Amino acid sequence: MARSNTKSSPSSSSASSSRNKPAKKKAPRARRTGVWRTAANSDRHELYELAVQEVVSECDFIDKTWRKMRGRLASTLREDFCGTAKACTEWARRRKTNHAIGVDLDESVILWGEHRHRANLPEPISSRITILQADVMTVETPAVETIVAMNFSYFIFKERATLVRYFRRVWESLADDGLFFCDAYGGSEAHSEVEEERHLDGFTYVWDQNKYNPITGDVLNHIHFRFPDGSEMKRAFTYAWRLYSLPEIQDMLREAGFASSTIYWEGTNHKSGEGNGIFRPSTRGEACAGWIAYIVAEKRARKTNRRAK
Ligand SMILES: C[S@@+](CC[C@H](N)C(=O)[O-])C[C@H]1O[C@@H](n2cnc3c(N)ncnc32)[C@H](O)[C@@H]1O
């Protein structure tokens, strides 16, 4: 995959084909609503969701992978580090048989998601979503078919032994044929202290790789939002993580008990040289400047490989 040297934002698990759009002269939202976004009138969680999350394509990917690996679709999903729990909402929405559990430590972000997403859902859908304010390390949930940990949230566990313990907790919480989905980012620019801007709908999203320590692998990343009037929401989000490599992650998943894990590498849009948003199982990546990959780990080895109709 010959990803261009213009790095895609690592703080997005979405297809990079939609990233790095050229700056627009006028913000379409402002034209639509007559209101320009500013730091004072904007909500950081709303901007985060607009800039970073792609829950529809994430759930499509989960469905596609289940069909391929298990010959059926999953019904139960747990979203670890759920934040506003947007993925839970999408999961519960897409099938009557679907149930979602979200887990996050932070009460304020849970309440924001409750107010913004779940309060507006029809009861039959909202009743299939449970949000727990809890630590993913200790939370007890009924066995689920799918657990997701997206946008690199598990990089928060900087000690290798702690991350193995988290993966083990995930393994224990899965049904026997369960699958764990997470993502990772890397590439030569992931080890640089750089800022990347993307111009979105009436605001600019800034991914600021502020610090990288090559000895420990620790990174300090910020998200800032900038606005057409020159105002800025500085450090709207901050992440102190350890930048793990794909082989390290696969080794730890194996140690935690997973029967196997597969890397899904993104294909290339040959016109732009950027990622095309299509992730396929691969054992060979490319040394591009910036990449994002999905990892799918199987609790137990697959029994079926039939395609669902
Ligand atoms: C990067 S955000 C992820 C939001 C969302 N899942 C996404 O894909 O964009 C990380 C979230 O993890 C939560 N968090 C951090 N440590 C946690 C832990 N030990 N248990 C549960 N949630 C945790 C934070 O409160 C924050 O909402």
mmCIF file of C-alpha atoms and ligand atoms in Angstrom:
data_model
loop_
_atom_site.group_PDB
_atom_site.id
_atom_site.type_symbol
_atom_site.label_atom_id
_atom_site.label_comp_id
_atom_site.label_asym_id
_atom_site.label_seq_id
_atom_site.Cartn_x
_atom_site.Cartn_y
_atom_site.Cartn_z
ATOM 1 C CA MET A 1 0.000 0.000 0.000
ATOM 2 C CA ALA A 2 1.792 3.078 -1.185
ATOM 3 C CA ARG A 3 0.308 5.513 1.276
ATOM 4 C CA SER A 4 1.400 9.033 0.490
ATOM 5 C CA ASN A 5 3.867 10.779 2.688
ATOM 6 C CA THR A 6 1.105 13.112 3.779
ATOM 7 C CA LYS A 7 0.192 11.358 6.916
ATOM 8 C CA SER A 8 -3.387 10.470 7.610
ATOM 9 C CA SER A 9 -4.508 11.500 11.039
ATOM 10 C CA PRO A 10 -3.826 8.681 13.453
ATOM 11 C CA SER A 11 -6.718 9.762 15.601
ATOM 12 C CA SER A 12 -9.223 8.344 13.205
ATOM 13 C CA SER A 13 -10.102 4.767 12.498
ATOM 14 C CA SER A 14 -12.003 5.855 9.454
ATOM 15 C CA ALA A 15 -11.100 5.524 5.846
ATOM 16 C CA SER A 16 -8.378 7.951 5.077
ATOM 17 C CA SER A 17 -9.861 8.703 1.674
ATOM 18 C CA SER A 18 -11.995 11.284 3.431
ATOM 19 C CA ARG A 19 -9.047 12.848 5.193
ATOM 20 C CA ASN A 20 -6.839 15.721 4.277
ATOM 21 C CA LYS A 21 -9.446 17.491 2.220
ATOM 22 C CA PRO A 22 -8.263 20.813 0.830
ATOM 23 C CA ALA A 23 -9.230 23.882 2.808
ATOM 24 C CA LYS A 24 -12.622 25.264 1.847
ATOM 25 C CA LYS A 25 -13.020 29.002 1.408
ATOM 26 C CA LYS A 26 -16.356 29.022 3.220
ATOM 27 C CA ALA A 27 -17.628 26.613 5.778
ATOM 28 C CA PRO A 28 -20.716 24.816 4.407
ATOM 29 C CA ARG A 29 -22.238 24.629 7.875
ATOM 30 C CA ALA A 30 -22.044 28.367 8.241
ATOM 31 C CA ARG A 31 -23.768 28.759 4.892
ATOM 32 C CA ARG A 32 -26.485 26.330 5.936
ATOM 33 C CA THR A 33 -27.123 27.686 9.394
ATOM 34 C CA GLY A 34 -25.849 31.226 9.208
ATOM 35 C CA VAL A 35 -23.785 30.498 12.302
ATOM 36 C CA TRP A 36 -20.031 30.218 12.162
ATOM 37 C CA ARG A 37 -18.393 27.838 14.522
ATOM 38 C CA THR A 38 -16.172 29.491 17.121
ATOM 39 C CA ALA A 39 -14.339 28.139 20.159
ATOM 40 C CA ALA A 40 -16.982 29.759 22.374
ATOM 41 C CA ASN A 41 -20.042 28.247 20.652
ATOM 42 C CA SER A 42 -18.599 24.777 19.966
ATOM 43 C CA ASP A 43 -18.799 21.565 21.906
ATOM 44 C CA ARG A 44 -15.601 19.497 22.064
ATOM 45 C CA HIS A 45 -17.374 16.129 22.073
ATOM 46 C CA GLU A 46 -19.401 17.054 18.993
ATOM 47 C CA LEU A 47 -16.254 18.159 17.153
ATOM 48 C CA TYR A 48 -14.435 14.986 18.243
ATOM 49 C CA GLU A 49 -17.212 12.810 16.847
ATOM 50 C CA LEU A 50 -17.243 14.780 13.576
ATOM 51 C CA ALA A 51 -13.470 14.692 13.180
ATOM 52 C CA VAL A 52 -12.512 11.288 14.483
ATOM 53 C CA GLN A 53 -15.310 8.755 14.576
ATOM 54 C CA GLU A 54 -16.715 6.632 11.748
ATOM 55 C CA VAL A 55 -19.018 4.300 13.637
ATOM 56 C CA VAL A 56 -21.039 3.214 10.606
ATOM 57 C CA SER A 57 -18.014 1.941 8.717
ATOM 58 C CA GLU A 58 -16.676 0.444 11.970
ATOM 59 C CA CYS A 59 -19.896 -1.563 12.475
ATOM 60 C CA ASP A 60 -19.931 -2.504 8.762
ATOM 61 C CA PHE A 61 -16.416 -3.854 9.238
ATOM 62 C CA ILE A 62 -17.493 -5.839 12.296
ATOM 63 C CA ASP A 63 -20.457 -7.345 10.414
ATOM 64 C CA LYS A 64 -18.337 -8.203 7.383
ATOM 65 C CA THR A 65 -15.667 -9.835 9.526
ATOM 66 C CA TRP A 66 -18.203 -11.876 11.502
ATOM 67 C CA ARG A 67 -19.775 -13.138 8.271
ATOM 68 C CA LYS A 68 -16.424 -14.146 6.937
ATOM 69 C CA MET A 69 -14.952 -15.663 10.105
ATOM 70 C CA ARG A 70 -18.021 -17.163 11.728
ATOM 71 C CA GLY A 71 -20.574 -17.479 8.902
ATOM 72 C CA ARG A 72 -23.101 -15.320 10.751
ATOM 73 C CA LEU A 73 -23.595 -11.915 12.281
ATOM 74 C CA ALA A 74 -23.006 -11.084 15.947
ATOM 75 C CA SER A 75 -25.743 -9.630 18.170
ATOM 76 C CA THR A 76 -23.909 -8.575 21.317
ATOM 77 C CA LEU A 77 -21.183 -5.955 21.405
ATOM 78 C CA ARG A 78 -19.229 -4.279 24.195
ATOM 79 C CA GLU A 79 -17.568 -0.968 23.423
ATOM 80 C CA ASP A 80 -14.630 -0.470 25.787
ATOM 81 C CA PHE A 81 -13.429 3.114 26.379
ATOM 82 C CA CYS A 82 -16.798 4.045 24.846
ATOM 83 C CA GLY A 83 -16.713 7.812 25.469
ATOM 84 C CA THR A 84 -20.004 9.135 24.069
ATOM 85 C CA ALA A 85 -20.874 5.519 23.089
ATOM 86 C CA LYS A 86 -21.651 6.411 19.510
ATOM 87 C CA ALA A 87 -20.701 2.926 18.334
ATOM 88 C CA CYS A 88 -23.151 1.390 20.858
ATOM 89 C CA THR A 89 -25.900 3.572 19.370
ATOM 90 C CA GLU A 90 -25.082 2.518 15.823
ATOM 91 C CA TRP A 91 -24.889 -1.148 16.863
ATOM 92 C CA ALA A 92 -28.294 -1.121 18.621
ATOM 93 C CA ARG A 93 -29.838 0.757 15.712
ATOM 94 C CA ARG A 94 -28.830 -1.622 12.972
ATOM 95 C CA ARG A 95 -30.694 -4.808 14.043
ATOM 96 C CA LYS A 96 -33.534 -5.572 16.424
ATOM 97 C CA THR A 97 -31.524 -8.473 17.773
ATOM 98 C CA ASN A 98 -28.526 -6.299 18.638
ATOM 99 C CA HIS A 99 -27.548 -5.353 22.184
ATOM 100 C CA ALA A 100 -24.675 -3.063 23.185
ATOM 101 C CA ILE A 101 -22.800 -2.383 26.397
ATOM 102 C CA GLY A 102 -20.547 0.676 26.690
ATOM 103 C CA VAL A 103 -17.843 1.000 29.342
ATOM 104 C CA ASP A 104 -16.106 4.235 30.288
ATOM 105 C CA LEU A 105 -14.620 5.692 33.451
ATOM 106 C CA ASP A 106 -15.666 9.271 32.828
ATOM 107 C CA GLU A 107 -19.152 10.193 34.000
ATOM 108 C CA SER A 108 -19.203 13.508 32.120
ATOM 109 C CA VAL A 109 -18.666 11.955 28.691
ATOM 110 C CA ILE A 110 -21.223 9.245 29.460
ATOM 111 C CA LEU A 111 -23.805 11.896 30.376
ATOM 112 C CA TRP A 112 -23.033 13.843 27.210
ATOM 113 C CA GLY A 113 -23.682 10.707 25.121
ATOM 114 C CA GLU A 114 -26.858 10.013 27.091
ATOM 115 C CA HIS A 115 -28.187 13.475 26.375
ATOM 116 C CA ARG A 116 -27.040 13.707 22.746
ATOM 117 C CA HIS A 117 -27.617 10.184 21.465
ATOM 118 C CA ARG A 118 -29.588 7.845 23.666
ATOM 119 C CA ALA A 119 -32.236 10.278 24.954
ATOM 120 C CA ASN A 120 -33.428 10.795 21.380
ATOM 121 C CA LEU A 121 -33.653 7.146 20.420
ATOM 122 C CA PRO A 122 -36.930 5.226 20.252
ATOM 123 C CA GLU A 123 -37.315 3.148 23.420
ATOM 124 C CA PRO A 124 -36.985 -0.239 21.669
ATOM 125 C CA ILE A 125 -33.499 0.829 20.556
ATOM 126 C CA SER A 126 -32.346 2.648 23.689
ATOM 127 C CA SER A 127 -33.463 -0.281 25.851
ATOM 128 C CA ARG A 128 -30.888 -2.414 24.054
ATOM 129 C CA ILE A 129 -28.018 -0.162 25.164
ATOM 130 C CA THR A 130 -26.428 -0.327 28.620
ATOM 131 C CA ILE A 131 -23.736 2.102 29.656
ATOM 132 C CA LEU A 132 -21.516 1.310 32.612
ATOM 133 C CA GLN A 133 -19.328 3.847 34.343
ATOM 134 C CA ALA A 134 -16.521 1.445 35.144
ATOM 135 C CA ASP A 135 -12.895 0.533 34.581
ATOM 136 C CA VAL A 136 -12.366 -1.845 31.643
ATOM 137 C CA MET A 137 -9.855 -3.672 33.846
ATOM 138 C CA THR A 138 -12.426 -4.700 36.431
ATOM 139 C CA VAL A 139 -15.840 -4.417 34.790
ATOM 140 C CA GLU A 140 -17.982 -7.548 34.878
ATOM 141 C CA THR A 141 -20.359 -8.043 31.962
ATOM 142 C CA PRO A 142 -22.273 -11.015 30.562
ATOM 143 C CA ALA A 143 -20.302 -12.868 27.861
ATOM 144 C CA VAL A 144 -20.498 -10.907 24.597
ATOM 145 C CA GLU A 145 -19.693 -11.912 21.039
ATOM 146 C CA THR A 146 -17.763 -8.769 20.156
ATOM 147 C CA ILE A 147 -15.589 -6.363 22.102
ATOM 148 C CA VAL A 148 -14.238 -3.229 20.443
ATOM 149 C CA ALA A 149 -11.531 -0.862 21.684
ATOM 150 C CA MET A 150 -11.153 1.822 19.039
ATOM 151 C CA ASN A 151 -9.108 4.897 18.450
ATOM 152 C CA PHE A 152 -6.085 3.371 20.162
ATOM 153 C CA SER A 153 -7.615 3.805 23.610
ATOM 154 C CA TYR A 154 -5.823 0.754 25.014
ATOM 155 C CA PHE A 155 -2.467 2.479 24.371
ATOM 156 C CA ILE A 156 -3.221 4.102 27.743
ATOM 157 C CA PHE A 157 -1.811 0.960 29.378
ATOM 158 C CA LYS A 158 1.872 1.781 29.138
ATOM 159 C CA GLU A 159 3.144 -1.215 31.081
ATOM 160 C CA ARG A 160 3.294 -4.280 28.882
ATOM 161 C CA ALA A 161 2.077 -6.516 31.737
ATOM 162 C CA THR A 162 -0.926 -4.236 32.296
ATOM 163 C CA LEU A 163 -1.894 -4.367 28.628
ATOM 164 C CA VAL A 164 -1.639 -8.171 28.654
ATOM 165 C CA ARG A 165 -3.911 -8.149 31.704
ATOM 166 C CA TYR A 166 -6.436 -5.961 29.862
ATOM 167 C CA PHE A 167 -6.355 -8.297 26.853
ATOM 168 C CA ARG A 168 -6.892 -11.216 29.239
ATOM 169 C CA ARG A 169 -9.944 -9.444 30.733
ATOM 170 C CA VAL A 170 -11.281 -9.012 27.197
ATOM 171 C CA TRP A 171 -10.628 -12.710 26.479
ATOM 172 C CA GLU A 172 -12.521 -13.698 29.642
ATOM 173 C CA SER A 173 -15.470 -11.443 28.777
ATOM 174 C CA LEU A 174 -15.966 -12.888 25.292
ATOM 175 C CA ALA A 175 -18.246 -15.761 24.333
ATOM 176 C CA ASP A 176 -16.365 -18.851 23.152
ATOM 177 C CA ASP A 177 -16.502 -17.878 19.478
ATOM 178 C CA GLY A 178 -16.067 -14.184 20.290
ATOM 179 C CA LEU A 179 -13.950 -11.648 18.419
ATOM 180 C CA PHE A 180 -12.011 -8.656 19.708
ATOM 181 C CA PHE A 181 -11.584 -5.640 17.410
ATOM 182 C CA CYS A 182 -9.074 -2.874 18.012
ATOM 183 C CA ASP A 183 -6.946 -0.535 15.958
ATOM 184 C CA ALA A 184 -3.379 0.738 15.924
ATOM 185 C CA TYR A 185 -1.408 3.436 14.163
ATOM 186 C CA GLY A 186 2.192 3.753 13.127
ATOM 187 C CA GLY A 187 4.589 4.651 10.318
ATOM 188 C CA SER A 188 7.732 6.734 10.246
ATOM 189 C CA GLU A 189 5.885 9.956 11.117
ATOM 190 C CA ALA A 190 4.301 8.370 14.177
ATOM 191 C CA HIS A 191 7.726 8.785 15.784
ATOM 192 C CA SER A 192 7.928 12.485 15.020
ATOM 193 C CA GLU A 193 6.765 15.514 16.935
ATOM 194 C CA VAL A 194 4.487 17.028 14.301
ATOM 195 C CA GLU A 195 1.107 18.684 13.924
ATOM 196 C CA GLU A 196 -1.341 17.695 11.239
ATOM 197 C CA GLU A 197 -4.354 19.790 10.244
ATOM 198 C CA ARG A 198 -7.545 18.713 8.542
ATOM 199 C CA HIS A 199 -10.122 21.250 7.421
ATOM 200 C CA LEU A 200 -13.614 20.026 8.187
ATOM 201 C CA ASP A 201 -17.113 21.459 8.304
ATOM 202 C CA GLY A 202 -16.474 24.926 9.653
ATOM 203 C CA PHE A 203 -13.516 24.031 11.847
ATOM 204 C CA THR A 204 -9.981 22.713 11.644
ATOM 205 C CA TYR A 205 -9.017 19.545 13.443
ATOM 206 C CA VAL A 206 -5.416 19.492 14.632
ATOM 207 C CA TRP A 207 -3.639 16.270 15.613
ATOM 208 C CA ASP A 208 -0.628 17.343 17.626
ATOM 209 C CA GLN A 209 1.998 14.676 18.262
ATOM 210 C CA ASN A 210 3.563 16.764 20.942
ATOM 211 C CA LYS A 211 6.125 14.412 22.475
ATOM 212 C CA TYR A 212 7.703 11.122 21.542
ATOM 213 C CA ASN A 213 10.213 9.338 23.744
ATOM 214 C CA PRO A 214 12.115 6.729 21.736
ATOM 215 C CA ILE A 215 13.428 5.071 24.893
ATOM 216 C CA THR A 216 10.060 4.264 26.465
ATOM 217 C CA GLY A 217 7.833 4.544 23.384
ATOM 218 C CA ASP A 218 5.708 7.067 25.303
ATOM 219 C CA VAL A 219 3.795 9.619 23.245
ATOM 220 C CA LEU A 220 1.869 12.704 24.294
ATOM 221 C CA ASN A 221 -0.785 13.669 21.758
ATOM 222 C CA HIS A 222 -3.273 16.531 21.812
ATOM 223 C CA ILE A 223 -6.307 17.375 19.744
ATOM 224 C CA HIS A 224 -6.908 21.086 19.162
ATOM 225 C CA PHE A 225 -9.758 22.677 17.216
ATOM 226 C CA ARG A 226 -9.309 25.952 15.317
ATOM 227 C CA PHE A 227 -12.042 28.146 13.924
ATOM 228 C CA PRO A 228 -12.474 30.609 11.048
ATOM 229 C CA ASP A 229 -12.626 33.605 13.431
ATOM 230 C CA GLY A 230 -9.120 32.762 14.690
ATOM 231 C CA SER A 231 -10.316 31.327 17.990
ATOM 232 C CA GLU A 232 -8.966 28.001 19.199
ATOM 233 C CA MET A 233 -9.975 25.205 21.538
ATOM 234 C CA LYS A 234 -6.504 24.222 22.670
ATOM 235 C CA ARG A 235 -5.885 20.736 24.061
ATOM 236 C CA ALA A 236 -9.541 19.767 23.767
ATOM 237 C CA PHE A 237 -8.288 16.204 24.330
ATOM 238 C CA THR A 238 -4.934 14.883 25.526
ATOM 239 C CA TYR A 239 -3.644 11.333 25.291
ATOM 240 C CA ALA A 240 -0.608 10.043 27.169
ATOM 241 C CA TRP A 241 -0.006 6.699 25.517
ATOM 242 C CA ARG A 242 2.659 4.185 24.674
ATOM 243 C CA LEU A 243 3.010 3.644 20.946
ATOM 244 C CA TYR A 244 2.891 -0.138 20.543
ATOM 245 C CA SER A 245 3.913 -1.877 17.329
ATOM 246 C CA LEU A 246 1.757 -4.466 15.560
ATOM 247 C CA PRO A 247 4.015 -7.442 16.374
ATOM 248 C CA GLU A 248 4.085 -6.413 20.044
ATOM 249 C CA ILE A 249 0.289 -6.235 20.095
ATOM 250 C CA GLN A 250 -0.055 -9.629 18.420
ATOM 251 C CA ASP A 251 2.415 -11.163 20.883
ATOM 252 C CA MET A 252 0.468 -9.766 23.832
ATOM 253 C CA LEU A 253 -2.866 -10.995 22.446
ATOM 254 C CA ARG A 254 -1.354 -14.484 22.138
ATOM 255 C CA GLU A 255 -0.017 -14.286 25.702
ATOM 256 C CA ALA A 256 -3.465 -13.243 26.922
ATOM 257 C CA GLY A 257 -4.942 -16.419 25.468
ATOM 258 C CA PHE A 258 -6.293 -15.442 22.050
ATOM 259 C CA ALA A 259 -6.078 -18.305 19.560
ATOM 260 C CA SER A 260 -5.105 -15.976 16.727
ATOM 261 C CA SER A 261 -5.044 -12.392 15.599
ATOM 262 C CA THR A 262 -5.179 -10.934 12.103
ATOM 263 C CA ILE A 263 -3.982 -7.566 10.893
ATOM 264 C CA TYR A 264 -6.298 -5.788 8.453
ATOM 265 C CA TRP A 265 -4.181 -3.448 6.346
ATOM 266 C CA GLU A 266 -5.672 -0.606 4.339
ATOM 267 C CA GLY A 267 -5.561 -0.622 0.535
ATOM 268 C CA THR A 268 -4.492 2.337 -1.582
ATOM 269 C CA ASN A 269 -6.408 4.743 -3.735
ATOM 270 C CA HIS A 270 -4.056 4.740 -6.691
ATOM 271 C CA LYS A 271 -5.018 8.215 -7.859
ATOM 272 C CA SER A 272 -4.363 9.973 -4.563
ATOM 273 C CA GLY A 273 -1.843 7.540 -3.103
ATOM 274 C CA GLU A 274 -3.839 7.696 0.148
ATOM 275 C CA GLY A 275 -5.593 4.883 1.945
ATOM 276 C CA ASN A 276 -8.835 3.779 0.263
ATOM 277 C CA GLY A 277 -10.751 2.781 3.381
ATOM 278 C CA ILE A 278 -10.772 -0.924 2.457
ATOM 279 C CA PHE A 279 -9.075 -3.072 5.085
ATOM 280 C CA ARG A 280 -8.038 -6.613 4.182
ATOM 281 C CA PRO A 281 -6.243 -9.374 6.109
ATOM 282 C CA SER A 282 -2.555 -9.105 5.446
ATOM 283 C CA THR A 283 0.805 -10.328 6.663
ATOM 284 C CA ARG A 284 2.732 -7.768 4.646
ATOM 285 C CA GLY A 285 2.413 -4.020 5.187
ATOM 286 C CA GLU A 286 4.393 -1.186 3.662
ATOM 287 C CA ALA A 287 6.821 1.230 5.230
ATOM 288 C CA CYS A 288 4.634 4.261 4.656
ATOM 289 C CA ALA A 289 4.793 7.490 6.632
ATOM 290 C CA GLY A 290 1.476 6.966 8.346
ATOM 291 C CA TRP A 291 -0.873 4.019 8.586
ATOM 292 C CA ILE A 292 -3.843 2.835 10.572
ATOM 293 C CA ALA A 293 -4.687 -0.866 10.862
ATOM 294 C CA TYR A 294 -7.416 -2.955 12.443
ATOM 295 C CA ILE A 295 -6.606 -6.004 14.527
ATOM 296 C CA VAL A 296 -9.120 -8.815 14.921
ATOM 297 C CA ALA A 297 -8.386 -11.442 17.583
ATOM 298 C CA GLU A 298 -10.239 -14.735 17.911
ATOM 299 C CA LYS A 299 -10.859 -16.083 21.382
ATOM 300 C CA ARG A 300 -10.889 -19.628 20.028
ATOM 301 C CA ALA A 301 -9.898 -20.998 16.675
ATOM 302 C CA ARG A 302 -12.676 -20.843 14.116
ATOM 303 C CA LYS A 303 -15.027 -23.758 13.766
ATOM 304 C CA THR A 304 -16.879 -22.588 10.665
ATOM 305 C CA ASN A 305 -15.888 -20.532 7.717
ATOM 306 C CA ARG A 306 -19.159 -20.540 5.857
ATOM 307 C CA ARG A 307 -20.429 -17.320 4.377
ATOM 308 C CA ALA A 308 -23.747 -16.070 5.759
ATOM 309 C CA LYS A 309 -26.461 -15.586 3.192
HETATM 310 C C1 LIG B 1 -9.749 8.103 23.009
HETATM 311 S S1 LIG B 1 -11.281 8.126 23.917
HETATM 312 C C2 LIG B 1 -12.121 6.913 22.955
HETATM 313 C C3 LIG B 1 -13.508 7.286 22.560
HETATM 314 C C4 LIG B 1 -14.161 6.352 21.554
HETATM 315 N N1 LIG B 1 -14.160 4.987 22.002
HETATM 316 C C5 LIG B 1 -13.550 6.431 20.178
HETATM 317 O O1 LIG B 1 -13.403 5.395 19.528
HETATM 318 O O2 LIG B 1 -13.273 7.515 19.688
HETATM 319 C C6 LIG B 1 -10.773 7.266 25.370
HETATM 320 C C7 LIG B 1 -11.855 7.056 26.439
HETATM 321 O O3 LIG B 1 -11.374 6.045 27.322
HETATM 322 C C8 LIG B 1 -11.835 6.322 28.643
HETATM 323 N N2 LIG B 1 -10.978 5.544 29.575
HETATM 324 C C9 LIG B 1 -9.659 5.720 29.855
HETATM 325 N N3 LIG B 1 -9.220 4.744 30.687
HETATM 326 C C10 LIG B 1 -10.272 3.926 30.930
HETATM 327 C C11 LIG B 1 -10.443 2.732 31.699
HETATM 328 N N4 LIG B 1 -9.421 2.195 32.400
HETATM 329 N N5 LIG B 1 -11.667 2.161 31.719
HETATM 330 C C12 LIG B 1 -12.694 2.697 31.024
HETATM 331 N N6 LIG B 1 -12.580 3.816 30.262
HETATM 332 C C13 LIG B 1 -11.395 4.433 30.218
HETATM 333 C C14 LIG B 1 -11.745 7.825 28.744
HETATM 334 O O4 LIG B 1 -12.606 8.322 29.758
HETATM 335 C C15 LIG B 1 -12.159 8.259 27.324
HETATM 336 O O5 LIG B 1 -13.542 8.540 27.265
#
